[in-house]
Amino acid sequence: MSLLSTLARLEAVRAQRAQPLATVRHRHLSDRPMVLVPLAAAGEAGAPLAVLLGTDRREPRLHFVPQPLNRTQRSEFLAAVAREVVPYLESFGDEVELLEGSEKDPVSGEKVPVVRELCADAPQLIVPNAGGVAHLALLGRSTRFRRTVEDPDPGEYPSPTEVPLLGRWLTHLTDRAQVPGSSMLLAMTGLLARHWATGQSNLEDQHLAARLAWHLPPAGLEPPALGAEAAEWVESARDGEGLLLHPPAGPATDPKFDERVLAPAILRHDAAVAVRERAGAARDDAEVRRAAALVERAHAELARVLLSATLPAWHDVWNGVDLLRALPPAGHLPDRWEGDRWSFTMHRERVAAGEPPQPRRDDAVTAARKLAQREREQAKLEIQEALDDPLAMAERRLAGEAFAGEVVDVVPEWSEGRSPKPRPLLVVRTGDRPHADPGREVHRAHAEPAQRAEIVSSAPGEVVVRLLSGMGRRRDPEPGSVPEPGSTVVFTLFELAPRQSAPLPEPADTPWTHGGPPVAVEDAPAGADEWE
Amino acid sequence: MNVSHLGQATPPLRRLSELRGPAPQRSLDARALAALAANPGCRRRALLDAAGVDKVALAQRLGRPAPFGQSPFAIRRGLLFESRLKRDGYAVLLEPLRRRLGVPAEEVSSLAVPDLLPAASPAVRAERTAAALAEAAADPSAWTLLDHPLLRLDVAGSPAYLEPDALVVHAGRCTVVEIKSFPVLDGSADPANVGAAARQAAVYVLALQEAAARRAGLPLSEDPYAVQELPGAPELTVLLVCPKDFSAQPVAVPVDVRRELAVTRRQLSRMTRIEQLLAALPEGVTFDLARDGSGAPTRPAGELAEAVAAVPAAYAPECISTCELGFHCRSQARCAGAVEQLGRGVRGELGSLRTVEEALAAAEPGAAAGPEPEPAGGSGPDEASGRLAYAARLRAEALGGVR
Amino acid sequence: MTQHMDSSSGPVTGRQDAAAEPAPGEAADRAVAGILDAVVRPAPGAPRGVVVDSPPGAGKSTLVVRAARELVGAGERLMIVAQTNSQVDDLVDRLATKASGMSIGRLHASDSKPAPEALRHANVTAKDKVADLLEQDVVISTAAKWQWVRTEQPWRQAIVDEAYQMRSDALLAVARLFERALFVGDPGQLDPFTVVGTDQWAGLSYDPSSSAVVTLLAHNPAIRPHRLPVSWRLPASAAPLVSAAFYPYTPFRAGTGPDDRTLRPGLRGDGSAVDAAIDEAAATGWALLELPARHTVRTDAQAVAAVAATVRRLLDRELTAHSEQGSAPLTPGRVAVGTAHRDQAAAVRAELARLGVPVDPAAGECVTVDTANRLQGREYDVTVVLHPLSGRPDATAFHLETGRLCVLASRHRHACIVVARAGIPELLDDHPATEPVQLGVAVKFPDGWEANHAVLSHLAEHRVRL
Ligand code: SF4
């Protein structure tokens, strides 16, 4: 943790409320995000139990698996979720921008103009925490290979067609979520952590309600309170039956809830279903009707308890959205969001083109490409955040990677040679202490066009730099391109444009060191065999 | 997994049993081993564990119960999983072992599963395990599975019992088997979970190495990475058995625990001896909950808290997920204003500043003037303060309009 | 992915058969001869790669120069991949000196100039386009630059230096440039790293963030790594400790005996703790100069001052280093200071300058002061190390990284003086090792926590309190 964020945490301890870590919002927030609060069934990897989802905070919609071990019910649940989520995702494909570009013709090798579609907007899913993202990834992995009724060999338990489609989207979104600065799938705890410090540790901040308790008094706490006391209350306060007053935000449920509430409710539902089936087998109409009512009641009861287990987190996520919306958006958000739009557009095209689902494992080249992309985006994110937010720049200044100050003197000088170019010296008064040895290249923040300089000397309180570029082509600098005495400047020791990544071979050209070209292993579609 | 202590009433053992009071002695389970690995330097935890105190009940009585529990769904799933494993004569376990050891398939004829007297007292069970292990190791061609054996290990000078899930003995050597509920998905598993399992298994391997050395009348090798060439000695690669992908089908994966073994040996050798912890304890301290006839604790919580406070702790936020006393120790750390409440990492930048108030005072505008002081100039604390003040100045400047 | 685990599961023990061991020179010669055979005269059907694990100071650079000369001598065009520009420049300098008949191309990025040491040779040509260097016997550049090279005609032979520091994805990008390659490196040094999430590839044989050698070996099980078994740099006092603490799975030994190296002060100590530490180090090869326990910030002024004072006295006391290579006075160029962080190095440099110790390379021979990362591959007679955990209130993964301490503790030919505040063992106890474990990833290194303890418990026997 950096000293600045430690300081913010210390301040939060004293104030017993969250303290800002950013002056602007560094992640894109959609006007129409979809919030999901997924719950998993205990004991089994990625087994879905329920999800509360929707785009309208007043209208959360609950889907659940009445008997989490029942494959058919699980399939129905996934199909129902798919029918909510997939149309939401696809709705963003309706409006597209047409962009003109060029592409190399694979045959002639000549550049030919092409028009590409870019979706005007992209979807955004928000889950409570990192566990929620991981759960969606597991769901994606477990559903994208499912066989459907449309398969030539549908297997014993074919899924509705939407299910593998949902799996492919979830896989794409969770993969994209690994890209630094991307905003198509976000965890609320991560969003809040980027923008505010609490007076507790990172580990405790993973509990959404506990971390929100540093912003807003938790619902139900009397008298209302903030900070450590409120956080501890949401973490641990239980009612007479031993149930948490504020259930966790999932995907894991509280074991006590499983034991005291959920297991009995599932049992009652199972029993009611069994009665109905027996009655059905016995062709006892009256009994069937009575049992159907029982099933309905048991179903409603399950819905009630699962809603009570997810609704607090639902409100917590939306409260978090409110907090974030109150921050002004950072300047570079549209730029990064465009990356998300491309990512969305391209996946939509792959689906439309009938390409197979993402493989279980990336091949060597794909993995290396993804890593290169993430590193590039990480570098870009760090640069953009520093430029967008003085508090992010302060981190860099504290680390000696940038300095800010007032220009106290400008000495006009020129380069030697036949056509001398301006090389003015700037004397900058600063309280910062950059790790700047003479000769080191530095970059002027917010300069348009980009401007390079080099350190001439650096002493406590004063740094002298020589501007090297960005002053036009003539002997005298373009007006306004050299800062005036009295103006404030920021120079960074890091470059302000991320470096390109080196080219990688095509997967078909994977070299011997990496096992040669990947052998096309059919990812066998999964039937019922995977889940039991 | 159970750990309990030998019944000889040497003075430290007598004192430990006084600490516990008349309550039955608690065992060290997987969680206790994890807590030991996560915070070996905490004397409070070390002493409570050595005394076999019921930390769950203690935390409850202190008013901040531990948040741990197991869902009935998880328990049911675990049972289903273990029954799968036993099906087909443990083929899931034996197959990978056979391949590793290069034993042809037809040579694995029958697997002996001796009775380890699970209902007997710990001392008897440990002896029975030792005898069964020696017997199994004596016949190099035999395959033997010891189901929930009981091993003895000295922890900080106080003997403890451990219960691995299973041992497979073949060719005179044994392999520790750890059964876990997290899945191996497409060949990989959560590294944090695997790490924890490896650390747990390393404790069993160490106990087995000590036992083998004891039997042979030899000291344990100086080199923690050395393979022990003694009858019944453990392999340094254990078998982790997990559900495969999304199924309840078990898959066994080898995990090399040499690294964890070296760490465990070092940790145990560095633990403060229990006698020393006891000696530092004021007269009369006990963690006895003084349960009444119905089993309800009657000991006033305040008194109990004082007894707990008599043993120094080393709180860090990691405690919350590993130690039953986590919430209690956190509230103490918060009351004291200790900076550790924010995480082990925050102290790195704060030098000798130990409390929130001290650190904030150092960050005050007047506390240290001017730019960051010369690195080689001032002495330590001032320098930390200087950096804090510098950070505070940058922060105030950046937040200018916001606050 | 479990199969590549199995391939690495051969029996490994920490024991050595002392009785049957040949003399170090003989063992090393045999190893080198085997390697050169495999590289220059591969048997038909032999794997396309040769991997050489080289512990600190085991003659890796000499091996690279010899392999280059023999390959060029056999009529091969050769490309060499190193990881940093300074490694490339070093290698160019060494190769140009040792093989003046060889034409050497130094391929560099358009925005970075090679170091003067590399350019001072008549047989070196530096260009930023590979097309201008195709006629050279040897072309040397960084992996980062090679990745951008397009060529129609790949090289038949490559040498990849510091291969353990190269990332798998970098090898993926450059492997198209050569048919066969010799990979040399030190498995115990700092691993390659990335700042972004890579968990999804963990355990994959071609995890792009893992070391190039790990990937190579996983995909080419026929490659059996060679090992240079003898450290010529580390003295008899250091090799056993470094081997046991950092290379427990692949032990090595010192090439020299306890009496082959001596370090003698010309002037007697003045009774100070600093001089006592110097005497201890001169006599035993190690010293721990221990300051009173205290939590400090990184640039602990007192520790920095102690480091600087030690260097000052090392130079003032006119030490002479006798070794199998002869006797030489301990001059500033033979002394290095190692730190964990850049700001610590800067503070030490400032303090040394204040004491009149030369630290500016531009001004002539000087004491090297640098971080572990930058000292990798370097060698000095005496090193003074500011312990990465000195004065720290916490021990992060960065500070516990096995490679960091390994680099700092294995740069010296005679003696190493560690400056630290008391209390590090206790600090370690409060920050236990909880390293995650990836299935299917072979364990190559000990745990950093344990290695730190192992080194400290050895140093405790050479403690001088300040
Ligand atoms: S919770 Fe308390 S007793 Fe348990 S390990 Fe942490 S500090 Fe020690």
XYZ file of C-alpha atoms in Angstrom, chain B residues 348, chain C residues 190 246 288 296-300 303 307 338-341 344 371-372 384-409 417-421 424 427-428 448 452 455-456 459:
57
model
C 6.196 -0.543 6.147
C 15.061 -12.843 -9.633
C 18.984 -21.025 -2.346
C 26.874 -9.057 10.168
C 12.678 2.810 10.351
C 11.739 3.999 6.916
C 13.510 2.510 3.948
C 16.350 4.988 3.852
C 17.292 4.390 7.485
C 22.048 2.075 8.524
C 27.139 1.040 5.150
C 23.804 -3.827 -2.711
C 20.382 -2.602 -1.625
C 16.791 -3.639 -2.208
C 15.445 -0.246 -3.288
C 18.386 3.263 -0.592
C 19.878 -2.609 -6.346
C 19.761 -6.382 -6.476
C 28.487 -4.559 1.558
C 24.794 -5.371 1.665
C 22.056 -3.363 3.291
C 19.767 -6.181 4.328
C 16.392 -5.869 2.556
C 14.528 -6.378 5.836
C 16.665 -4.102 7.991
C 14.519 -1.859 10.149
C 11.353 -2.834 8.366
C 8.192 -3.099 10.361
C 6.783 -5.462 7.758
C 8.042 -8.078 5.332
C 6.308 -8.005 1.988
C 6.574 -10.590 -0.749
C 8.981 -8.225 -2.491
C 11.361 -8.270 0.432
C 11.009 -11.984 0.958
C 11.648 -12.874 -2.652
C 14.254 -15.609 -2.660
C 16.094 -14.256 -5.670
C 16.664 -10.823 -4.159
C 18.601 -12.069 -1.166
C 20.329 -14.654 -3.323
C 21.675 -11.983 -5.672
C 22.872 -9.834 -2.792
C 24.553 -12.715 -0.981
C 29.399 -7.666 5.019
C 25.695 -7.418 5.773
C 24.438 -4.325 7.554
C 21.137 -4.778 9.328
C 19.145 -3.781 12.315
C 14.848 -9.466 11.538
C 10.052 -9.818 12.021
C 10.077 -12.895 9.819
C 11.916 -16.896 0.560
C 16.009 -15.576 4.752
C 21.013 -16.913 5.828
C 20.355 -14.995 9.020
C 25.159 -14.602 9.744
